[in-house]
Amino acid sequence: MILKAVLLVTTFVVLSANAKSIQKGDQDWWKHATFYQIYPRSFKDSNNDGNGDLRGILDKFSHLVDAGVDGVWLSPIYESPQVDQGYDISNYTAIDPMYGTLDELKELIATAHDNGIRIILDYVPNHTSDQHAWFKASENRTEGYEDYYVWVDGTPDQPPNNWLSCFRGSAWKWSEKRQQYYLHQFTEQQPDLNYRNPKVHEEMKNVLKYYLDLGVDGFRIDAVLYAYEDEQLRDEPRSNIPGIAPDDHDYLLPIYTANLPETYDLVYEWRKYVDEYSEERGLDAKVLMTEVYADLNETIPYYGTRDGSILGAHFTFNFFLVKNFDLNISTANDLQRIVNTWMNALPDIYTSNWVLGNHDNRRYPTRLGVENKDGFLMLLTLLPGVAVTYNGEEFGQEDGEVTYDQGQDPSARDPAIFEQVSRDFERTPLQWDNTTNAGFNEGNKTWLPVSKKYHDLNLASQLDEGEISYFQNYKALVRKRKEDPARLGSTDIWAMSNDTIVLKRSYEDKHIVVAFKLGWHNSTTEETILVPGISCENGTIALTSADSKQKVGDVVSVQSLVLQPHEGLVIDVAC
Ligand code: NOJ
């Protein structure tokens, strides 16, 4: 029933927005995809300079095939001074030599496609580097480039208003050369582009076209919520969040610098552009995924209008499990609420997505408890729609250890805030095996230190298909996402107690049940639960967490299921 409804609605959307492409290209390939984020600098270093690179990704490509992922999103690989690890781009259409060459990117796209894997690139439209030719021309008032950035009059000691950068302090920087302020919502080396200038739209569409012509399958759109700002430059009000320092971005409510109505229109404009691009050429859908950290009511419209008459991103990242679930205070009830709030807010015509981590947030085994990581993986992968994996998550990599002196994150270059704010911990090199530098390279340097945990925690130790391990579970779950009929069915989630959660996916008489006792409340006692909404007595264990006493293939009662603290089970039920 539900499946039918989804198909009907999808047909409606596609027909109205993109009629011809239906017969030609696959518009739906991404809807149940597992996307895998590669943070290139930390993935695999092929030339021992301490930085991961494209050749390294090619060398390790068989791992992505083995993992079974459908698409790979690469964090920026473009020419950049690397002030913000590549999110400060000095040339959108050149590859940074640190990462390799354009030919290597082409080789990667071809290799991926040969293996049925899509390539998604990072698109950073809000700002460039201050080393970009456009900024230099704009600062010099070169004809045609004057308004490429947000320039405002003022005096060196008086910024135009109180707006704050996401990375602390005023969002304005005085240019001696131009005798004006420019806006930077991130570091001062990342000036904001001015989307009130039609030429900027044109330039940035050309960037999309350049990579679409190379055959990429979509874009992750960085920090798009900040694309437009209030034209009247009004001061922002205080957030009144207790304990926030006056230079912290959260000190103000970003009502004039984020999620302006024009910003949604910009995303809709890009969606139209990529849809037309694939339609004209009879290609599969080119997917847009927007990065937006905001309230739900500001987040959902990035998908498009509620009735689907105008489409935006194919999905906008669902960061609510990352931001709103806190190991110290949250309960299973909170988990249920976070999932249901998202599902209820998202119109049925749109595809859900689930995220537990990325290069900007602490790794989830560290954040949510190492003992809980299997259970969270089961939930992440068996909730409906798209699942996103941050590299290393597939084998349970935890945060690394980084001292202030070793840190590289520009947003945390102050010892007082380093531990709390730095994103270096989740960016340490990937732990491939237990050889020197965890197999990241064979050199004597790495851009961030390799975590000491790598001796025990590495991919190689989990490759045995005959043993239960986190990676083997990951593979099985990714497979289940592709094959199990119940993956397309209805979704129910219940908090059974303070710390036990049950997820049920059902399609006709097939059910997948995830039963997970998070285990930080009442954590020493076992719990017996009755899985709701199932009429038969038994199910078969499909997967277990690492320390479970249950065995894959065992038949268990779902009417009286015993769970140990931190135990996660995936159970197949047919009735
Ligand atoms: C979001 C990116 O994920 C983050 O790493 C970066 O610092 C900011 N956008 C600025 O581009």
CSV table of C-alpha atoms and ligand atoms in Angstrom, one decimal, residues 84 87 127 167 186 190 220 222-223 291 359-360 423 427, ligand 1:
chain,number,residue,atom,x,y,z
A,84,ASP,CA,39.8,25.5,5.8
A,87,TYR,CA,36.6,24.6,1.7
A,127,HIS,CA,32.4,31.6,-0.5
A,167,PHE,CA,34.1,30.6,13.2
A,186,PHE,CA,33.6,31.6,7.9
A,190,GLN,CA,36.7,32.8,2.8
A,220,ARG,CA,26.9,18.0,-2.0
A,222,ASP,CA,28.2,23.2,1.2
A,223,ALA,CA,26.9,25.8,3.7
A,291,GLU,CA,24.3,20.9,3.9
A,359,HIS,CA,34.0,15.7,9.0
A,360,ASP,CA,32.5,18.5,11.1
A,423,ARG,CA,37.0,19.1,14.2
A,427,ARG,CA,39.6,13.9,10.7
B,1,NOJ,C1,30.8,23.2,5.9
B,1,NOJ,C2,31.9,22.3,5.8
B,1,NOJ,O1,31.5,21.0,6.0
B,1,NOJ,C3,33.0,22.7,6.8
B,1,NOJ,O2,34.0,21.7,6.9
B,1,NOJ,C4,33.5,24.0,6.4
B,1,NOJ,O3,34.4,24.5,7.3
B,1,NOJ,C5,32.4,25.0,6.2
B,1,NOJ,N1,31.2,24.5,5.5
B,1,NOJ,C6,32.8,26.2,5.4
B,1,NOJ,O4,32.9,25.9,4.0
